[in-house]
Short mmCIF file of C-alpha atoms in Angstrom, two decimals:
data_model
loop_
_atom_site.label_atom_id
_atom_site.label_comp_id
_atom_site.label_asym_id
_atom_site.label_seq_id
_atom_site.Cartn_x
_atom_site.Cartn_y
_atom_site.Cartn_z
CA MET A 1 -37.74 21.86 -13.06
CA LYS A 2 -39.26 19.72 -10.35
CA ASP A 3 -36.38 17.20 -10.53
CA LEU A 4 -33.80 19.97 -10.39
CA THR A 5 -35.51 21.51 -7.37
CA GLN A 6 -35.58 18.16 -5.57
CA LYS A 7 -31.88 17.60 -6.26
CA LYS A 8 -31.07 21.05 -4.96
CA ASN A 9 -33.06 20.41 -1.79
CA ILE A 10 -31.24 17.13 -1.22
CA LEU A 11 -27.87 18.83 -1.63
CA GLU A 12 -28.80 21.64 0.70
CA LYS A 13 -30.04 19.16 3.28
CA ALA A 14 -26.72 17.28 3.16
CA TYR A 15 -25.00 20.47 4.35
CA ASP A 16 -27.65 21.79 6.71
CA PRO A 17 -26.03 22.99 10.00
CA SER A 18 -29.30 22.60 11.91
CA ASP A 19 -29.71 18.96 10.93
CA PHE A 20 -26.08 18.38 11.83
CA ARG A 21 -26.52 20.00 15.24
CA THR A 22 -29.61 17.92 16.03
CA MET A 23 -28.15 14.62 14.87
CA GLY A 24 -24.77 15.44 16.41
CA HIS A 25 -26.24 15.84 19.88
CA GLN A 26 -28.12 12.56 19.50
CA VAL A 27 -25.06 10.64 18.30
CA ILE A 28 -22.79 12.06 21.01
CA ASP A 29 -25.36 11.01 23.61
CA LEU A 30 -25.57 7.58 22.00
CA ILE A 31 -21.78 7.10 22.11
CA ALA A 32 -21.53 8.46 25.67
CA ASP A 33 -24.25 6.05 26.79
CA HIS A 34 -22.37 3.24 25.06
CA LEU A 35 -19.11 4.13 26.82
CA GLU A 36 -20.83 4.29 30.18
CA LYS A 37 -22.56 0.96 29.59
CA VAL A 38 -19.47 -1.01 28.53
CA GLN A 39 -17.47 0.40 31.45
CA THR A 40 -20.04 -0.26 34.18
CA ASP A 41 -22.53 -2.94 33.12
CA PRO A 42 -21.15 -6.44 33.86
CA ASN A 43 -23.68 -7.98 31.47
CA GLN A 44 -22.63 -5.85 28.50
CA PRO A 45 -20.74 -8.03 25.97
CA VAL A 46 -17.39 -7.04 24.49
CA ILE A 47 -18.58 -8.37 21.13
CA SER A 48 -21.89 -9.76 19.90
CA TYR A 49 -20.33 -12.23 17.52
CA GLN A 50 -22.06 -13.14 14.27
CA ASN A 51 -20.93 -15.46 11.50
CA PRO A 52 -19.65 -13.44 8.50
CA GLU A 53 -22.48 -14.47 6.19
CA ASP A 54 -25.11 -13.66 8.82
CA GLU A 55 -23.54 -10.26 9.42
CA PHE A 56 -23.48 -9.53 5.69
CA ALA A 57 -27.12 -10.54 5.36
CA TYR A 58 -28.06 -8.24 8.25
CA TRP A 59 -26.51 -5.21 6.59
CA GLN A 60 -27.96 -6.12 3.21
CA GLN A 61 -31.38 -6.07 4.80
CA ASP A 62 -30.60 -2.84 6.65
CA PHE A 63 -29.41 -1.12 3.46
CA SER A 64 -32.72 -1.81 1.73
CA SER A 65 -34.85 -0.90 4.77
CA ASP A 66 -36.35 2.50 5.60
CA SER A 67 -34.61 2.78 9.00
CA GLY A 68 -33.55 6.28 9.99
CA THR A 69 -30.08 7.78 10.29
CA PHE A 70 -30.02 7.47 14.08
CA ASP A 71 -30.80 3.75 13.76
CA VAL A 72 -27.78 3.37 11.48
CA PHE A 73 -25.43 4.69 14.18
CA LYS A 74 -27.16 2.64 16.85
CA ASN A 75 -26.89 -0.56 14.79
CA ILE A 76 -23.24 0.05 14.01
CA LEU A 77 -22.51 0.32 17.74
CA GLU A 78 -24.37 -2.91 18.47
CA HIS A 79 -22.55 -4.80 15.71
CA SER A 80 -19.02 -3.59 16.52
CA ILE A 81 -16.43 -4.69 19.05
CA SER A 82 -16.15 -2.44 22.11
CA VAL A 83 -12.49 -1.57 22.67
CA HIS A 84 -13.46 0.53 25.70
CA HIS A 85 -14.80 -2.58 27.45
CA PRO A 86 -12.44 -3.60 30.31
CA ARG A 87 -12.50 -7.16 28.98
CA TYR A 88 -11.27 -6.17 25.55
CA ILE A 89 -7.82 -7.75 25.80
CA GLY A 90 -7.19 -8.58 22.17
CA HIS A 91 -5.60 -6.79 19.27
CA GLN A 92 -3.02 -4.02 19.51
CA VAL A 93 -5.44 -1.17 18.97
CA ALA A 94 -5.47 1.80 21.29
CA VAL A 95 -8.43 2.47 23.50
CA PRO A 96 -8.77 6.09 22.39
CA ALA A 97 -9.03 8.91 24.87
CA VAL A 98 -12.58 10.00 24.11
CA LEU A 99 -11.60 13.63 23.58
CA SER A 100 -9.58 12.59 20.52
CA GLY A 101 -12.82 11.43 18.92
CA LEU A 102 -14.03 15.01 18.87
CA ALA A 103 -10.78 16.03 17.17
CA GLY A 104 -11.47 13.32 14.63
CA LEU A 105 -14.89 14.82 13.99
CA MET A 106 -13.24 18.20 13.43
CA SER A 107 -10.78 16.61 10.99
CA ASP A 108 -13.55 14.92 9.03
CA ILE A 109 -15.71 18.03 8.75
CA LEU A 110 -12.86 20.40 7.84
CA SER A 111 -11.30 17.81 5.50
CA ASN A 112 -8.07 19.78 5.19
CA GLY A 113 -5.51 17.73 3.30
CA THR A 114 -2.03 18.32 4.68
CA GLY A 115 0.20 17.63 1.69
CA VAL A 116 0.23 21.32 0.76
CA TYR A 117 0.61 24.04 3.40
CA GLU A 118 -2.32 26.26 2.49
CA MET A 119 -4.68 23.27 2.47
CA GLY A 120 -3.70 22.41 6.02
CA MET A 121 -2.12 25.37 7.75
CA ALA A 122 -3.09 24.44 11.30
CA SER A 123 -2.57 20.72 10.93
CA ASN A 124 0.87 21.05 9.30
CA ALA A 125 2.12 23.39 12.02
CA ILE A 126 0.64 21.17 14.74
CA GLU A 127 2.17 18.10 13.10
CA LYS A 128 5.63 19.62 13.40
CA ILE A 129 5.05 20.37 17.09
CA ILE A 130 4.02 16.75 17.68
CA THR A 131 6.85 15.16 15.68
CA ASP A 132 9.45 17.51 17.18
CA LEU A 133 8.27 16.39 20.61
CA VAL A 134 8.59 12.72 19.67
CA ALA A 135 12.07 13.36 18.24
CA GLU A 136 13.10 15.01 21.50
CA ARG A 137 11.79 12.08 23.55
CA ILE A 138 13.68 9.65 21.31
CA GLY A 139 16.82 11.59 22.14
CA TYR A 140 17.43 13.18 18.74
CA THR A 141 18.95 16.61 18.27
CA SER A 142 17.40 19.59 16.46
CA GLU A 143 18.68 18.03 13.21
CA ALA A 144 15.80 15.56 13.33
CA LEU A 145 12.58 15.90 11.38
CA GLY A 146 9.49 13.76 11.10
CA PHE A 147 5.91 13.55 9.94
CA LEU A 148 2.73 11.64 10.63
CA THR A 149 1.33 9.03 8.29
CA SER A 150 -1.44 6.44 8.13
CA GLY A 151 -0.10 3.46 10.02
CA GLY A 152 3.07 1.55 10.78
CA THR A 153 3.00 -0.38 7.51
CA LEU A 154 3.20 2.79 5.42
CA ALA A 155 5.72 4.35 7.80
CA ASN A 156 8.04 1.34 7.70
CA LEU A 157 7.84 1.20 3.91
CA THR A 158 8.76 4.89 3.75
CA ALA A 159 11.69 4.35 6.12
CA LEU A 160 13.04 1.52 3.95
CA LEU A 161 12.69 3.75 0.88
CA ALA A 162 14.82 6.32 2.70
CA ALA A 163 17.35 3.60 3.56
CA ARG A 164 17.50 2.54 -0.08
CA LYS A 165 18.02 6.15 -1.16
CA ALA A 166 20.80 6.64 1.39
CA LYS A 167 22.67 3.34 1.07
CA ALA A 168 22.00 2.11 -2.48
CA PRO A 169 23.20 3.65 -5.79
CA SER A 170 22.18 7.30 -6.05
CA ALA A 171 20.43 6.92 -9.42
CA ILE A 172 18.03 4.26 -8.15
CA TRP A 173 15.00 6.61 -8.08
CA GLU A 174 15.34 7.27 -11.83
CA GLU A 175 16.92 4.07 -13.11
CA GLY A 176 15.83 1.37 -10.66
CA HIS A 177 18.29 -0.94 -8.94
CA GLN A 178 20.38 -3.41 -10.86
CA GLU A 179 22.09 -5.11 -7.93
CA LYS A 180 20.65 -7.45 -5.31
CA LEU A 181 19.59 -5.44 -2.26
CA ALA A 182 18.79 -6.86 1.17
CA VAL A 183 17.83 -5.99 4.73
CA LEU A 184 18.55 -7.75 8.04
CA VAL A 185 15.59 -8.27 10.33
CA SER A 186 14.46 -10.47 13.21
CA GLU A 187 12.39 -13.51 12.31
CA GLU A 188 9.88 -12.15 14.85
CA ALA A 189 9.56 -8.77 13.12
CA HIS A 190 6.14 -7.56 12.00
CA TYR A 191 5.05 -8.92 8.63
CA CYS A 192 4.93 -5.39 7.16
CA ILE A 193 8.75 -5.33 7.07
CA ASP A 194 8.74 -8.43 4.89
CA ARG A 195 6.00 -6.87 2.75
CA ALA A 196 7.87 -3.57 2.38
CA ALA A 197 11.05 -5.32 1.25
CA ARG A 198 9.11 -7.28 -1.35
CA ILE A 199 7.38 -4.12 -2.59
CA LEU A 200 10.84 -2.58 -3.02
CA GLY A 201 11.83 -5.52 -5.20
CA PHE A 202 14.25 -7.22 -2.80
CA GLY A 203 12.56 -10.60 -3.17
CA SER A 204 12.36 -13.29 -0.51
CA LYS A 205 16.14 -13.83 -0.47
CA GLY A 206 16.69 -10.12 0.14
CA ILE A 207 14.85 -10.41 3.45
CA ILE A 208 17.49 -11.92 5.70
CA LYS A 209 15.76 -13.11 8.83
CA ILE A 210 17.94 -13.46 11.91
CA PRO A 211 16.86 -16.19 14.36
CA VAL A 212 15.81 -15.18 17.85
CA ASP A 213 17.08 -16.27 21.23
CA ARG A 214 15.01 -17.94 23.94
CA HIS A 215 13.51 -14.54 24.84
CA PHE A 216 12.40 -14.04 21.21
CA LYS A 217 14.85 -11.18 20.71
CA MET A 218 17.09 -11.03 17.66
CA ASP A 219 20.11 -13.21 18.37
CA THR A 220 22.81 -10.60 17.81
CA SER A 221 25.60 -13.18 18.09
CA LEU A 222 24.59 -14.32 14.59
CA LEU A 223 24.73 -10.93 12.91
CA ASP A 224 28.25 -11.13 11.51
CA ASP A 225 27.68 -14.60 10.03
CA TYR A 226 24.41 -13.69 8.34
CA TYR A 227 25.79 -10.39 7.06
CA ASN A 228 28.94 -11.96 5.64
CA ASN A 229 26.98 -14.81 4.06
CA ALA A 230 24.71 -12.29 2.36
CA LYS A 231 27.69 -10.38 0.99
CA ALA A 232 29.28 -13.61 -0.24
CA ALA A 233 26.03 -14.39 -2.07
CA GLY A 234 26.25 -11.07 -3.88
CA TYR A 235 23.77 -9.06 -1.80
CA HIS A 236 24.18 -5.41 -0.89
CA VAL A 237 22.75 -5.15 2.61
CA ILE A 238 21.40 -1.62 3.05
CA ALA A 239 19.71 -1.76 6.45
CA ILE A 240 19.10 -3.55 9.71
CA ILE A 241 15.73 -3.26 11.46
CA GLY A 242 15.23 -3.53 15.20
CA SER A 243 11.88 -4.44 16.75
CA ALA A 244 10.69 -2.39 19.70
CA CYS A 245 8.81 -4.53 20.33
CA SER A 246 7.96 -7.61 18.26
CA THR A 247 4.27 -7.98 17.52
CA ALA A 248 3.81 -11.60 18.52
CA THR A 249 5.73 -11.75 21.80
CA GLY A 250 6.37 -8.15 22.86
CA SER A 251 10.15 -8.69 22.93
CA TYR A 252 12.51 -5.74 22.53
CA ASP A 253 15.63 -6.22 20.42
CA ASP A 254 18.93 -4.91 21.81
CA LEU A 255 18.98 -1.60 19.98
CA ASP A 256 22.39 -0.55 21.26
CA VAL A 257 24.01 -3.63 19.76
CA LEU A 258 22.15 -3.18 16.48
CA ALA A 259 23.20 0.47 16.32
CA ALA A 260 26.86 -0.46 16.78
CA PHE A 261 26.57 -3.12 14.07
CA ALA A 262 24.98 -0.65 11.65
CA GLU A 263 27.66 1.96 12.31
CA GLN A 264 30.43 -0.61 11.90
CA ASN A 265 29.11 -1.74 8.51
CA ASN A 266 27.83 1.62 7.25
CA ILE A 267 24.23 0.47 6.85
CA TRP A 268 20.96 2.14 7.78
CA PHE A 269 19.55 1.43 11.23
CA HIS A 270 15.77 1.56 11.49
CA VAL A 271 13.65 0.89 14.57
CA ASP A 272 10.12 -0.41 14.14
CA GLY A 273 8.69 0.91 17.40
CA ALA A 274 5.11 0.87 16.15
CA HIS A 275 3.81 -0.83 19.27
CA GLY A 276 6.43 -0.41 21.95
CA GLY A 277 8.29 2.74 20.91
CA GLY A 278 5.86 4.77 22.98
CA VAL A 279 7.93 3.90 26.06
CA VAL A 280 10.06 6.95 25.19
CA PHE A 281 7.39 8.79 27.19
CA SER A 282 7.85 6.57 30.26
CA LYS A 283 10.66 7.03 32.76
CA GLN A 284 10.00 3.53 34.13
CA TYR A 285 10.19 1.68 30.81
CA LYS A 286 12.34 3.86 28.56
CA HIS A 287 15.32 1.60 29.28
CA LEU A 288 13.71 -0.98 26.97
CA VAL A 289 14.69 1.18 23.97
CA LYS A 290 18.22 2.08 25.05
CA GLY A 291 20.08 2.94 21.87
CA ILE A 292 17.04 4.19 19.95
CA SER A 293 18.60 7.65 19.59
CA ARG A 294 21.30 6.07 17.40
CA ALA A 295 18.76 4.93 14.80
CA ASP A 296 18.54 6.66 11.44
CA SER A 297 14.75 6.40 11.54
CA VAL A 298 12.08 5.40 14.06
CA VAL A 299 8.41 4.51 13.70
CA ILE A 300 5.98 4.96 16.62
CA ASP A 301 2.21 4.42 16.41
CA PHE A 302 0.13 6.81 18.45
CA HIS A 303 -2.76 4.41 17.86
CA LYS A 304 -1.06 1.63 19.83
CA MET A 305 0.16 2.73 23.27
CA LEU A 306 -0.58 6.46 23.03
CA MET A 307 -4.37 6.50 23.26
CA THR A 308 -5.09 7.95 19.81
CA PRO A 309 -7.58 6.64 17.22
CA ALA A 310 -6.24 4.73 14.24
CA LEU A 311 -4.43 5.51 12.12
CA THR A 312 -1.84 7.94 13.48
CA THR A 313 1.85 7.06 13.12
CA ALA A 314 5.02 9.11 13.55
CA LEU A 315 8.05 8.48 11.34
CA ILE A 316 11.05 10.40 12.65
CA PHE A 317 14.41 10.77 10.88
CA ARG A 318 17.56 11.51 12.84
CA LYS A 319 18.67 13.78 9.98
CA ALA A 320 16.05 15.94 8.28
CA GLU A 321 17.77 15.71 4.91
CA ASP A 322 17.04 11.97 4.69
CA SER A 323 13.32 12.61 4.89
CA TYR A 324 13.45 15.02 1.94
CA LYS A 325 15.56 12.75 -0.26
CA THR A 326 13.14 9.83 -0.12
CA PHE A 327 10.79 11.25 -2.76
CA GLU A 328 12.21 13.62 -5.35
CA GLN A 329 9.86 14.29 -8.22
CA LYS A 330 8.11 17.20 -9.86
CA ALA A 331 4.56 18.22 -8.98
CA GLN A 332 4.35 21.85 -10.02
CA TYR A 333 0.65 22.14 -9.40
CA LEU A 334 1.35 21.47 -5.72
CA TRP A 335 4.57 23.38 -5.06
CA GLU A 336 7.03 25.51 -6.98
CA SER A 337 10.16 23.41 -6.44
CA GLN A 338 10.81 19.89 -5.25
CA ASN A 339 14.34 20.80 -4.23
CA THR A 340 13.43 23.30 -1.53
CA ARG A 341 13.27 21.95 2.03
CA GLU A 342 9.88 22.93 3.41
CA TRP A 343 8.56 21.09 6.46
CA PHE A 344 5.16 22.69 5.92
CA ASN A 345 4.60 20.99 2.55
CA SER A 346 4.51 17.46 3.97
CA GLY A 347 3.57 15.89 0.64
CA LYS A 348 7.22 16.20 -0.36
CA ARG A 349 8.14 13.63 2.26
CA THR A 350 5.22 11.19 2.35
CA PHE A 351 3.24 8.85 0.15
CA GLU A 352 0.13 10.75 1.14
CA CYS A 353 -1.02 14.05 -0.29
CA THR A 354 -4.61 14.35 0.88
CA LYS A 355 -3.92 13.23 4.43
CA LEU A 356 -6.27 13.44 7.40
CA MET A 357 -5.61 16.09 10.01
CA MET A 358 -4.34 13.33 12.29
CA SER A 359 -2.04 15.68 14.19
CA ILE A 360 -4.94 17.45 15.88
CA LYS A 361 -6.03 14.20 17.59
CA VAL A 362 -2.67 13.92 19.36
CA TYR A 363 -2.44 17.66 19.99
CA THR A 364 -5.85 17.73 21.66
CA ILE A 365 -4.83 14.96 24.05
CA LEU A 366 -1.52 16.61 24.92
CA LYS A 367 -2.99 20.08 25.34
CA THR A 368 -5.67 18.75 27.68
CA TYR A 369 -3.78 16.16 29.73
CA GLY A 370 -0.07 16.61 28.97
CA GLU A 371 2.54 13.93 28.35
CA GLU A 372 1.82 12.48 31.78
CA LEU A 373 -1.25 10.75 30.35
CA PHE A 374 0.89 8.76 27.89
CA GLU A 375 3.30 7.82 30.67
CA LYS A 376 0.51 6.75 33.04
CA ASN A 377 -1.10 4.63 30.33
CA ILE A 378 2.12 2.79 29.45
CA ASP A 379 3.08 2.25 33.09
CA GLN A 380 -0.40 0.97 33.92
CA LEU A 381 -0.62 -1.48 31.01
CA TYR A 382 2.94 -2.80 31.20
CA GLY A 383 2.67 -3.18 34.97
CA LEU A 384 -0.65 -5.01 34.69
CA ALA A 385 0.90 -7.42 32.19
CA ILE A 386 3.55 -8.37 34.74
CA ARG A 387 0.88 -9.05 37.34
CA PHE A 388 -1.13 -11.08 34.84
CA ALA A 389 1.93 -13.18 34.04
CA ASN A 390 2.25 -14.00 37.74
CA MET A 391 -1.40 -15.06 37.83
CA ILE A 392 -0.84 -17.39 34.88
CA LYS A 393 2.26 -18.94 36.43
CA ALA A 394 0.38 -19.55 39.67
CA ARG A 395 -2.06 -21.89 37.92
CA PRO A 396 -0.68 -25.36 37.15
CA ASN A 397 -2.81 -25.86 34.04
CA PHE A 398 -1.35 -22.86 32.24
CA GLU A 399 1.93 -22.37 30.38
CA LEU A 400 3.40 -18.89 29.82
CA VAL A 401 5.70 -18.51 26.79
CA ILE A 402 8.02 -15.84 28.24
CA GLU A 403 8.02 -13.19 30.92
CA PRO A 404 6.46 -10.09 29.33
CA GLN A 405 8.53 -7.05 28.49
CA ALA A 406 5.52 -5.20 27.13
CA ASN A 407 1.76 -5.61 27.56
CA ILE A 408 1.65 -8.67 25.28
CA LEU A 409 1.31 -12.16 26.80
CA ASN A 410 1.14 -15.57 25.15
CA PHE A 411 -0.02 -18.56 27.14
CA ARG A 412 -1.95 -21.79 26.69
CA TYR A 413 -4.04 -24.21 28.65
CA LEU A 414 -2.39 -27.55 29.35
CA ASP A 415 -4.37 -30.78 29.48
CA SER A 416 -3.09 -33.55 31.73
CA GLU A 417 -4.78 -36.10 29.47
CA LYS A 418 -2.42 -35.03 26.67
CA THR A 419 -5.11 -34.24 24.14
CA ASP A 420 -4.19 -32.19 21.07
CA LEU A 421 -3.28 -28.92 22.77
CA ASN A 422 -3.45 -26.91 19.55
CA THR A 423 -7.03 -28.02 18.97
CA LEU A 424 -7.95 -27.53 22.61
CA ASN A 425 -6.67 -23.96 22.76
CA THR A 426 -8.21 -23.08 19.38
CA THR A 427 -11.59 -24.31 20.65
CA ILE A 428 -11.18 -22.37 23.90
CA HIS A 429 -10.52 -19.23 21.89
CA LYS A 430 -13.55 -19.72 19.64
CA THR A 431 -15.78 -20.38 22.63
CA LEU A 432 -14.59 -17.22 24.38
CA ILE A 433 -15.24 -15.05 21.34
CA ARG A 434 -18.70 -16.43 20.74
CA SER A 435 -19.66 -15.92 24.36
CA GLY A 436 -18.97 -12.20 24.03
CA GLU A 437 -17.67 -12.01 27.60
CA PHE A 438 -14.03 -11.55 26.64
CA TYR A 439 -12.08 -10.66 23.54
CA ILE A 440 -8.63 -12.20 23.15
CA VAL A 441 -6.79 -13.48 20.07
CA GLN A 442 -4.56 -16.44 19.27
CA THR A 443 -1.21 -17.01 17.62
CA ILE A 444 1.19 -19.77 16.63
CA ILE A 445 4.69 -19.81 18.12
CA GLN A 446 7.07 -22.60 17.13
CA GLU A 447 4.19 -24.67 15.74
CA LYS A 448 2.21 -24.40 18.96
CA ARG A 449 -1.13 -22.63 19.31
CA TYR A 450 -1.26 -20.06 22.08
CA LEU A 451 -3.89 -17.75 23.48
CA ARG A 452 -2.67 -14.17 23.14
CA THR A 453 -3.67 -11.12 25.10
CA THR A 454 -2.62 -7.52 24.68
CA ILE A 455 -3.71 -5.43 27.64
CA MET A 456 -4.68 -2.18 25.92
CA ASN A 457 -7.40 -0.80 28.17
CA PRO A 458 -6.25 1.13 31.27
CA LEU A 459 -9.69 0.42 32.77
CA THR A 460 -9.00 -3.33 32.78
CA LYS A 461 -8.54 -4.51 36.38
CA GLU A 462 -6.90 -7.55 37.92
CA HIS A 463 -10.29 -9.08 38.67
CA ASP A 464 -11.06 -9.03 34.91
CA LEU A 465 -7.93 -11.08 34.27
CA VAL A 466 -8.76 -13.49 37.09
CA ALA A 467 -12.21 -13.92 35.55
CA LEU A 468 -10.62 -14.63 32.16
CA LEU A 469 -8.45 -17.44 33.55
CA ASP A 470 -11.42 -18.84 35.49
CA GLU A 471 -13.52 -18.86 32.31
CA ILE A 472 -10.78 -20.59 30.32
CA GLU A 473 -10.57 -23.31 32.97
CA ARG A 474 -14.36 -23.68 32.98
CA ILE A 475 -14.46 -24.03 29.18
CA ALA A 476 -11.58 -26.51 29.22
CA ASP A 477 -13.34 -28.65 31.84
CA ILE A 478 -16.48 -28.82 29.69
CA LEU A 479 -14.49 -29.65 26.55
CA GLN A 480 -12.72 -32.52 28.29
CA LEU A 481 -15.84 -34.19 29.71
#
């Protein structure tokens, strides 16, 4: 009986509202102090870098120690990168509006899956409000319908499934495809498009990569040749994908031209706007996605440019029917009929059944601040990228790849002594990361190693970018002694 009593006490303690209230106040204070520190303390690092094996050993030791719960949260903060730090200028991850974190807490505690209406009444209704708004900003009519899902990779895969359903043989869901299917995509498209096509069984030859022009946009003058060559090789091209924008360089494909090509050849037109599609909320930058309203489907990540925690992605279909046709299978324990069109049972249209209440994170932001917040964020970050590009060009030892269209910039340090520039820039990057003062990433473009920044934090100022360039020059001088 003693063991049973102890187990019961442990279970009760795990659900104790009083313990939650006490710890909750402490953790909120801890996070608020952290946010204040990284935003105001010039000596606070962006990242306290550790080698992977050392980090693993630390947490092994922590797991076996008798440290308290509060220490766990404190240690996680100290061993994690600080995206709210003004000198976080690295990966394409949103700096979340802090209010959305509270919505995330609500989602985690309620744990309402949204695949079935009654399991997620509020979140399903809110999700439709959010996706209807995105559809309207894209320029779609009331025929459009969308949903939220966990990331651009899953959203793009779902969109290509819809394209296959719409443009390939109708029996493919039951019988598989017997012919060679293919998609057209920029060679600068995100790797998840390549991955999705392979998952769908298209193979490497079914991923027809169109070369880019000098601005790293899809070279649309080559479309007819590549399309006709694919047909001559026996491929059934079902879709063309436009990047808005490309992940590596931030270049926007000409969506109007791609839309016309898709219409002319009766193929699906999909826009991967995971990073840059958020400009539909900006009057100043919406011109970058001219033609997006002609797409059959569009992906936009809220957790890129729209200040929402990962993962929160909208997939919007120009015609609602296409979203329902993607998955058609029986699941009687969830809903009475697969054939009925019910927006409120989102599991009929997504891979996910038990899905987080991600819609409430976006809804909370919009209810509190309105769409203007999204517009201000995009305008601030895109505008700062232009100013940063001018700073880079003003320094003779730096080379900028292209003028930025988005908030993504690729550049490298040039050495007059003609040392191995790839090695030099790789070493500069490693030194920066280990110092903890800045966080940037690196990439390879046309066999050359570049430093890559994505300006994601609206609290980043011009003086932070000046300091970054100064530090790169200082490191380069030391390396060349």
